[in-house]
């Protein structure tokens, strides 16, 4: 059974685009693969969150993924910082990661541009940590979006480099797993500008309140309104129809007041997820049980790999 590893950004607030573009597929993967999903809280330190924010964000993300249907009995869901084997492997991989190749990655260049006063070494070695995340479980597959393809390519490079350097086959070379194809739906933003994204400000979060959903949908297009306008504003109205296709039942599509209908259908869709998020966030006992079990399973797998790696490198016990 192939092993799948995926890191989840620890900033929370999953939106409809995340759900239909990625999370839904994650949840299907847990049935057929040996899956490890983790919250990448070490990675989040590159932007220097406050201790309180760091903790709250991890909790929220954990609750959101669980509410969406990641099943801790099927998948291993864990918090990255609970697995000290990851930073150890990261340290070891860093010795064979070169300044030139790290500086050339687009994500580094983008981040360096976005935060010119905080171009720290963690930002530079972000792909090395990501490689450690992946190969510590000897992953075969990594579900990634377009923006992470280059980072995954680096992980493949570091895995290959280790194998070649020591003439071993310790690490499988992880392959990207893309969901493009059959069921993939690109969720448009409310502003008609293409993709729904958190930073674009055109998203509806799964945890969003019904009032806020109504407001956002009503403001979604600036023309005078519903369906009779769709000849004049095809690209904008089309976005609303695409959203409807995922949240509405087929017979409701294209009837009545489009925006009103869409808002209510989104609310119907998100309400069970939202209430579940709220319940889980409050349930400290459940969260701690999930995190503890996840950490245990992840560490069992990680320490096995790390022991092998230490031995190969030449760290052999004197005692
Ligand atoms: N870099 C990924 C992102 O920004 C998150 C991530 C960290 C990740 N480690 C990973 C994804 C390992 C896949 C595998 O979304």
GROMACS .gro file of C-alpha atoms and ligand atoms in nm:
model
  334
    1UNK     CA    1   0.000   0.000   0.000
    2UNK     CA    2   0.155   0.333  -0.102
    3UNK     CA    3   0.238   0.584   0.168
    4UNK     CA    4   0.102   0.935   0.131
    5UNK     CA    5   0.232   1.235   0.326
    6UNK     CA    6   0.089   1.581   0.320
    7UNK     CA    7   0.159   1.889   0.525
    8UNK     CA    8  -0.118   2.127   0.608
    9UNK     CA    9  -0.053   2.498   0.652
   10UNK     CA   10  -0.123   2.593   1.011
   11UNK     CA   11  -0.306   2.915   0.938
   12UNK     CA   12  -0.655   2.768   0.941
   13UNK     CA   13  -0.976   2.902   0.800
   14UNK     CA   14  -1.031   2.653   0.525
   15UNK     CA   15  -1.257   2.791   0.255
   16UNK     CA   16  -1.481   2.634  -0.007
   17UNK     CA   17  -1.197   2.641  -0.259
   18UNK     CA   18  -0.973   2.441  -0.025
   19UNK     CA   19  -1.252   2.199   0.043
   20UNK     CA   20  -1.344   2.113  -0.315
   21UNK     CA   21  -0.991   2.151  -0.449
   22UNK     CA   22  -0.800   1.947  -0.194
   23UNK     CA   23  -0.955   1.843   0.134
   24UNK     CA   24  -1.226   1.631  -0.025
   25UNK     CA   25  -0.958   1.437  -0.209
   26UNK     CA   26  -0.744   1.395   0.102
   27UNK     CA   27  -1.038   1.237   0.268
   28UNK     CA   28  -1.082   0.990  -0.012
   29UNK     CA   29  -0.714   0.900   0.000
   30UNK     CA   30  -0.730   0.786   0.360
   31UNK     CA   31  -0.941   0.488   0.252
   32UNK     CA   32  -0.691   0.348   0.005
   33UNK     CA   33  -0.350   0.456   0.127
   34UNK     CA   34  -0.127   0.467   0.427
   35UNK     CA   35  -0.180   0.837   0.494
   36UNK     CA   36   0.004   1.085   0.714
   37UNK     CA   37  -0.146   1.431   0.741
   38UNK     CA   38   0.029   1.678   0.965
   39UNK     CA   39  -0.001   2.038   1.068
   40UNK     CA   40   0.315   2.217   0.963
   41UNK     CA   41   0.368   2.433   1.269
   42UNK     CA   42   0.749   2.440   1.243
   43UNK     CA   43   0.710   2.583   0.895
   44UNK     CA   44   0.481   2.856   1.027
   45UNK     CA   45   0.766   2.999   1.238
   46UNK     CA   46   0.918   3.162   0.930
   47UNK     CA   47   0.670   3.446   0.979
   48UNK     CA   48   0.721   3.476   1.358
   49UNK     CA   49   0.370   3.419   1.496
   50UNK     CA   50   0.304   3.504   1.860
   51UNK     CA   51   0.294   3.200   2.093
   52UNK     CA   52  -0.080   3.246   2.144
   53UNK     CA   53  -0.153   3.269   1.772
   54UNK     CA   54   0.064   2.969   1.696
   55UNK     CA   55  -0.129   2.752   1.939
   56UNK     CA   56  -0.474   2.874   1.841
   57UNK     CA   57  -0.402   2.827   1.473
   58UNK     CA   58  -0.284   2.469   1.513
   59UNK     CA   59  -0.594   2.387   1.712
   60UNK     CA   60  -0.825   2.547   1.459
   61UNK     CA   61  -0.666   2.369   1.165
   62UNK     CA   62  -0.681   2.037   1.343
   63UNK     CA   63  -1.050   2.091   1.421
   64UNK     CA   64  -1.126   2.196   1.064
   65UNK     CA   65  -0.967   1.893   0.904
   66UNK     CA   66  -1.133   1.660   1.149
   67UNK     CA   67  -1.468   1.829   1.088
   68UNK     CA   68  -1.421   1.782   0.714
   69UNK     CA   69  -1.377   1.412   0.763
   70UNK     CA   70  -1.015   1.320   0.820
   71UNK     CA   71  -1.060   1.011   1.027
   72UNK     CA   72  -0.790   0.953   1.290
   73UNK     CA   73  -0.872   0.582   1.281
   74UNK     CA   74  -0.779   0.568   0.914
   75UNK     CA   75  -0.519   0.841   0.864
   76UNK     CA   76  -0.236   0.940   1.092
   77UNK     CA   77  -0.305   1.303   1.175
   78UNK     CA   78  -0.038   1.473   1.380
   79UNK     CA   79   0.132   1.798   1.469
   80UNK     CA   80   0.476   1.838   1.310
   81UNK     CA   81   0.638   1.975   1.627
   82UNK     CA   82   0.537   1.659   1.814
   83UNK     CA   83   0.784   1.462   1.605
   84UNK     CA   84   1.144   1.560   1.693
   85UNK     CA   85   1.276   1.310   1.439
   86UNK     CA   86   1.168   1.554   1.166
   87UNK     CA   87   1.403   1.838   1.270
   88UNK     CA   88   1.683   1.588   1.319
   89UNK     CA   89   1.647   1.458   0.965
   90UNK     CA   90   1.620   1.820   0.850
   91UNK     CA   91   1.956   1.895   1.012
   92UNK     CA   92   2.114   1.597   0.839
   93UNK     CA   93   1.966   1.685   0.500
   94UNK     CA   94   2.083   2.045   0.539
   95UNK     CA   95   2.444   1.927   0.510
   96UNK     CA   96   2.376   1.830   0.151
   97UNK     CA   97   2.146   2.115   0.055
   98UNK     CA   98   2.321   2.394  -0.130
   99UNK     CA   99   2.279   2.767  -0.104
  100UNK     CA  100   2.249   2.809  -0.480
  101UNK     CA  101   1.965   2.566  -0.529
  102UNK     CA  102   1.777   2.695  -0.223
  103UNK     CA  103   1.808   3.056  -0.332
  104UNK     CA  104   1.674   2.972  -0.676
  105UNK     CA  105   1.337   2.836  -0.561
  106UNK     CA  106   1.046   3.058  -0.656
  107UNK     CA  107   0.879   3.023  -0.316
  108UNK     CA  108   1.194   3.157  -0.148
  109UNK     CA  109   1.222   3.445  -0.392
  110UNK     CA  110   0.853   3.527  -0.345
  111UNK     CA  111   0.878   3.520   0.034
  112UNK     CA  112   1.197   3.723   0.033
  113UNK     CA  113   1.013   3.985  -0.169
  114UNK     CA  114   0.706   3.975   0.056
  115UNK     CA  115   0.901   4.002   0.382
  116UNK     CA  116   1.229   4.178   0.296
  117UNK     CA  117   1.300   4.249   0.663
  118UNK     CA  118   1.276   3.885   0.762
  119UNK     CA  119   1.466   3.677   0.509
  120UNK     CA  120   1.568   3.417   0.765
  121UNK     CA  121   1.750   3.088   0.722
  122UNK     CA  122   1.431   2.898   0.796
  123UNK     CA  123   1.277   3.054   0.489
  124UNK     CA  124   1.578   2.952   0.282
  125UNK     CA  125   1.573   2.594   0.406
  126UNK     CA  126   1.195   2.559   0.397
  127UNK     CA  127   1.219   2.297   0.118
  128UNK     CA  128   1.468   2.094   0.324
  129UNK     CA  129   1.227   2.076   0.616
  130UNK     CA  130   0.950   1.985   0.375
  131UNK     CA  131   1.169   1.709   0.230
  132UNK     CA  132   1.231   1.577   0.581
  133UNK     CA  133   0.855   1.576   0.645
  134UNK     CA  134   0.800   1.364   0.340
  135UNK     CA  135   1.087   1.120   0.332
  136UNK     CA  136   1.088   1.047   0.706
  137UNK     CA  137   0.783   0.829   0.636
  138UNK     CA  138   0.930   0.695   0.313
  139UNK     CA  139   0.640   0.848   0.127
  140UNK     CA  140   0.560   0.739  -0.226
  141UNK     CA  141   0.300   1.005  -0.299
  142UNK     CA  142   0.250   1.366  -0.199
  143UNK     CA  143  -0.074   1.543  -0.286
  144UNK     CA  144   0.033   1.887  -0.398
  145UNK     CA  145  -0.109   2.186  -0.571
  146UNK     CA  146   0.073   2.378  -0.843
  147UNK     CA  147   0.238   2.612  -0.593
  148UNK     CA  148   0.414   2.324  -0.416
  149UNK     CA  149   0.547   2.139  -0.720
  150UNK     CA  150   0.892   2.291  -0.701
  151UNK     CA  151   0.923   2.217  -0.330
  152UNK     CA  152   0.834   1.857  -0.400
  153UNK     CA  153   1.092   1.847  -0.678
  154UNK     CA  154   1.351   1.955  -0.418
  155UNK     CA  155   1.237   1.675  -0.188
  156UNK     CA  156   1.292   1.431  -0.473
  157UNK     CA  157   1.640   1.577  -0.526
  158UNK     CA  158   1.735   1.545  -0.159
  159UNK     CA  159   1.604   1.188  -0.140
  160UNK     CA  160   1.796   1.088  -0.453
  161UNK     CA  161   2.109   1.264  -0.332
  162UNK     CA  162   2.107   1.077  -0.003
  163UNK     CA  163   2.052   0.742  -0.171
  164UNK     CA  164   2.332   0.809  -0.419
  165UNK     CA  165   2.576   0.947  -0.166
  166UNK     CA  166   2.556   0.639   0.053
  167UNK     CA  167   2.472   0.396  -0.224
  168UNK     CA  168   2.149   0.289  -0.056
  169UNK     CA  169   1.782   0.274  -0.146
  170UNK     CA  170   1.659   0.409   0.184
  171UNK     CA  171   1.423   0.666   0.042
  172UNK     CA  172   1.163   0.607  -0.226
  173UNK     CA  173   1.150   0.905  -0.461
  174UNK     CA  174   0.816   1.070  -0.375
  175UNK     CA  175   0.584   1.137  -0.666
  176UNK     CA  176   0.336   1.422  -0.689
  177UNK     CA  177  -0.025   1.322  -0.666
  178UNK     CA  178  -0.243   1.569  -0.845
  179UNK     CA  179  -0.616   1.565  -0.840
  180UNK     CA  180  -0.650   1.728  -1.175
  181UNK     CA  181  -0.889   1.535  -1.390
  182UNK     CA  182  -1.219   1.375  -1.322
  183UNK     CA  183  -1.373   1.535  -1.014
  184UNK     CA  184  -1.150   1.838  -0.984
  185UNK     CA  185  -1.354   2.156  -0.960
  186UNK     CA  186  -1.181   2.492  -0.965
  187UNK     CA  187  -1.376   2.702  -0.723
  188UNK     CA  188  -1.402   3.061  -0.840
  189UNK     CA  189  -1.385   3.360  -0.610
  190UNK     CA  190  -1.682   3.579  -0.533
  191UNK     CA  191  -1.527   3.872  -0.714
  192UNK     CA  192  -1.524   3.710  -1.055
  193UNK     CA  193  -1.144   3.723  -1.064
  194UNK     CA  194  -1.081   3.353  -1.099
  195UNK     CA  195  -0.972   3.141  -0.806
  196UNK     CA  196  -1.106   3.149  -0.451
  197UNK     CA  197  -0.818   3.228  -0.220
  198UNK     CA  198  -0.777   3.339   0.137
  199UNK     CA  199  -0.541   3.623   0.057
  200UNK     CA  200  -0.752   3.740  -0.236
  201UNK     CA  201  -1.033   3.828   0.006
  202UNK     CA  202  -1.289   3.657  -0.218
  203UNK     CA  203  -1.336   3.341  -0.013
  204UNK     CA  204  -1.607   3.187   0.200
  205UNK     CA  205  -1.466   3.000   0.496
  206UNK     CA  206  -1.616   2.672   0.611
  207UNK     CA  207  -1.642   2.823   0.959
  208UNK     CA  208  -1.810   3.141   0.835
  209UNK     CA  209  -2.137   3.246   0.999
  210UNK     CA  210  -2.459   3.235   0.792
  211UNK     CA  211  -2.501   3.613   0.822
  212UNK     CA  212  -2.156   3.672   0.687
  213UNK     CA  213  -2.211   3.424   0.403
  214UNK     CA  214  -2.530   3.603   0.303
  215UNK     CA  215  -2.356   3.940   0.308
  216UNK     CA  216  -2.064   3.819   0.102
  217UNK     CA  217  -2.276   3.647  -0.159
  218UNK     CA  218  -2.507   3.946  -0.193
  219UNK     CA  219  -2.204   4.167  -0.247
  220UNK     CA  220  -2.049   3.912  -0.482
  221UNK     CA  221  -2.142   4.085  -0.805
  222UNK     CA  222  -2.184   4.455  -0.855
  223UNK     CA  223  -2.446   4.446  -1.129
  224UNK     CA  224  -2.816   4.482  -1.061
  225UNK     CA  225  -2.869   4.124  -0.985
  226UNK     CA  226  -2.986   3.780  -1.054
  227UNK     CA  227  -3.031   3.552  -1.349
  228UNK     CA  228  -3.167   3.790  -1.612
  229UNK     CA  229  -2.829   3.959  -1.607
  230UNK     CA  230  -2.629   3.659  -1.700
  231UNK     CA  231  -2.608   3.742  -2.066
  232UNK     CA  232  -2.446   4.079  -1.992
  233UNK     CA  233  -2.201   3.961  -1.728
  234UNK     CA  234  -2.117   3.608  -1.830
  235UNK     CA  235  -1.779   3.575  -1.657
  236UNK     CA  236  -1.910   3.698  -1.323
  237UNK     CA  237  -2.236   3.511  -1.321
  238UNK     CA  238  -2.058   3.197  -1.433
  239UNK     CA  239  -1.867   3.201  -1.105
  240UNK     CA  240  -2.189   3.187  -0.912
  241UNK     CA  241  -2.314   2.901  -1.125
  242UNK     CA  242  -1.994   2.709  -1.069
  243UNK     CA  243  -2.036   2.753  -0.695
  244UNK     CA  244  -2.394   2.639  -0.725
  245UNK     CA  245  -2.286   2.327  -0.904
  246UNK     CA  246  -2.097   2.213  -0.596
  247UNK     CA  247  -2.326   2.323  -0.317
  248UNK     CA  248  -2.675   2.303  -0.465
  249UNK     CA  249  -2.888   2.010  -0.567
  250UNK     CA  250  -2.919   1.984  -0.948
  251UNK     CA  251  -3.285   2.090  -0.962
  252UNK     CA  252  -3.221   2.418  -0.780
  253UNK     CA  253  -2.961   2.538  -1.027
  254UNK     CA  254  -3.079   2.835  -1.235
  255UNK     CA  255  -3.408   2.887  -1.053
  256UNK     CA  256  -3.524   3.192  -0.866
  257UNK     CA  257  -3.307   3.464  -0.725
  258UNK     CA  258  -2.961   3.336  -0.796
  259UNK     CA  259  -2.769   3.505  -0.519
  260UNK     CA  260  -3.025   3.438  -0.248
  261UNK     CA  261  -3.046   3.078  -0.349
  262UNK     CA  262  -2.671   3.042  -0.364
  263UNK     CA  263  -2.622   3.192  -0.019
  264UNK     CA  264  -2.877   2.954   0.134
  265UNK     CA  265  -2.728   2.655  -0.043
  266UNK     CA  266  -2.380   2.744   0.075
  267UNK     CA  267  -2.514   2.778   0.428
  268UNK     CA  268  -2.687   2.440   0.403
  269UNK     CA  269  -2.363   2.289   0.285
  270UNK     CA  270  -2.131   2.451   0.542
  271UNK     CA  271  -2.355   2.437   0.849
  272UNK     CA  272  -2.282   2.076   0.950
  273UNK     CA  273  -1.910   2.139   0.897
  274UNK     CA  274  -1.919   2.470   1.085
  275UNK     CA  275  -2.101   2.326   1.385
  276UNK     CA  276  -1.866   2.031   1.389
  277UNK     CA  277  -1.564   2.267   1.385
  278UNK     CA  278  -1.714   2.458   1.680
  279UNK     CA  279  -1.777   2.136   1.874
  280UNK     CA  280  -1.431   1.996   1.810
  281UNK     CA  281  -1.249   2.319   1.900
  282UNK     CA  282  -1.421   2.308   2.239
  283UNK     CA  283  -1.347   1.941   2.295
  284UNK     CA  284  -0.998   1.957   2.445
  285UNK     CA  285  -1.013   1.596   2.547
  286UNK     CA  286  -1.087   1.471   2.198
  287UNK     CA  287  -0.823   1.696   2.041
  288UNK     CA  288  -0.558   1.584   2.285
  289UNK     CA  289  -0.644   1.221   2.224
  290UNK     CA  290  -0.621   1.265   1.848
  291UNK     CA  291  -0.292   1.456   1.874
  292UNK     CA  292  -0.140   1.205   2.115
  293UNK     CA  293  -0.234   0.901   1.907
  294UNK     CA  294  -0.119   1.075   1.589
  295UNK     CA  295   0.214   1.171   1.743
  296UNK     CA  296   0.267   0.815   1.862
  297UNK     CA  297   0.201   0.664   1.521
  298UNK     CA  298   0.405   0.928   1.339
  299UNK     CA  299   0.699   0.888   1.575
  300UNK     CA  300   0.698   0.511   1.536
  301UNK     CA  301   0.738   0.550   1.162
  302UNK     CA  302   0.980   0.844   1.182
  303UNK     CA  303   1.214   0.694   1.438
  304UNK     CA  304   1.246   0.377   1.236
  305UNK     CA  305   1.365   0.574   0.933
  306UNK     CA  306   1.589   0.800   1.140
  307UNK     CA  307   1.762   0.505   1.306
  308UNK     CA  308   1.837   0.361   0.965
  309UNK     CA  309   1.967   0.699   0.844
  310UNK     CA  310   2.190   0.751   1.148
  311UNK     CA  311   2.340   0.408   1.102
  312UNK     CA  312   2.405   0.470   0.730
  313UNK     CA  313   2.570   0.807   0.796
  314UNK     CA  314   2.801   0.648   1.049
  315UNK     CA  315   2.652   0.748   1.382
  316UNK     CA  316   2.698   0.416   1.552
  317UNK     CA  317   2.661   0.369   1.921
  318UNK     CA  318   2.967   0.325   2.143
  319UNK     CA  319   2.749   0.193   2.421
  320LIG     N1  320   0.460   2.375   0.199
  320LIG     C1  321   0.327   2.323   0.209
  320LIG     C2  322   0.226   2.438   0.185
  320LIG     O1  323   0.261   2.552   0.197
  320LIG     C3  324   0.299   2.262   0.344
  320LIG     C4  325   0.390   2.146   0.369
  320LIG     C5  326   0.488   2.140   0.463
  320LIG     C6  327   0.387   2.021   0.300
  320LIG     N2  328   0.548   2.016   0.459
  320LIG     C7  329   0.487   1.942   0.361
  320LIG     C8  330   0.308   1.970   0.197
  320LIG     C9  331   0.510   1.812   0.317
  320LIG    C10  332   0.333   1.842   0.153
  320LIG    C11  333   0.432   1.762   0.213
  320LIG     O2  334   0.113   2.411   0.155
   0.00000   0.00000   0.00000
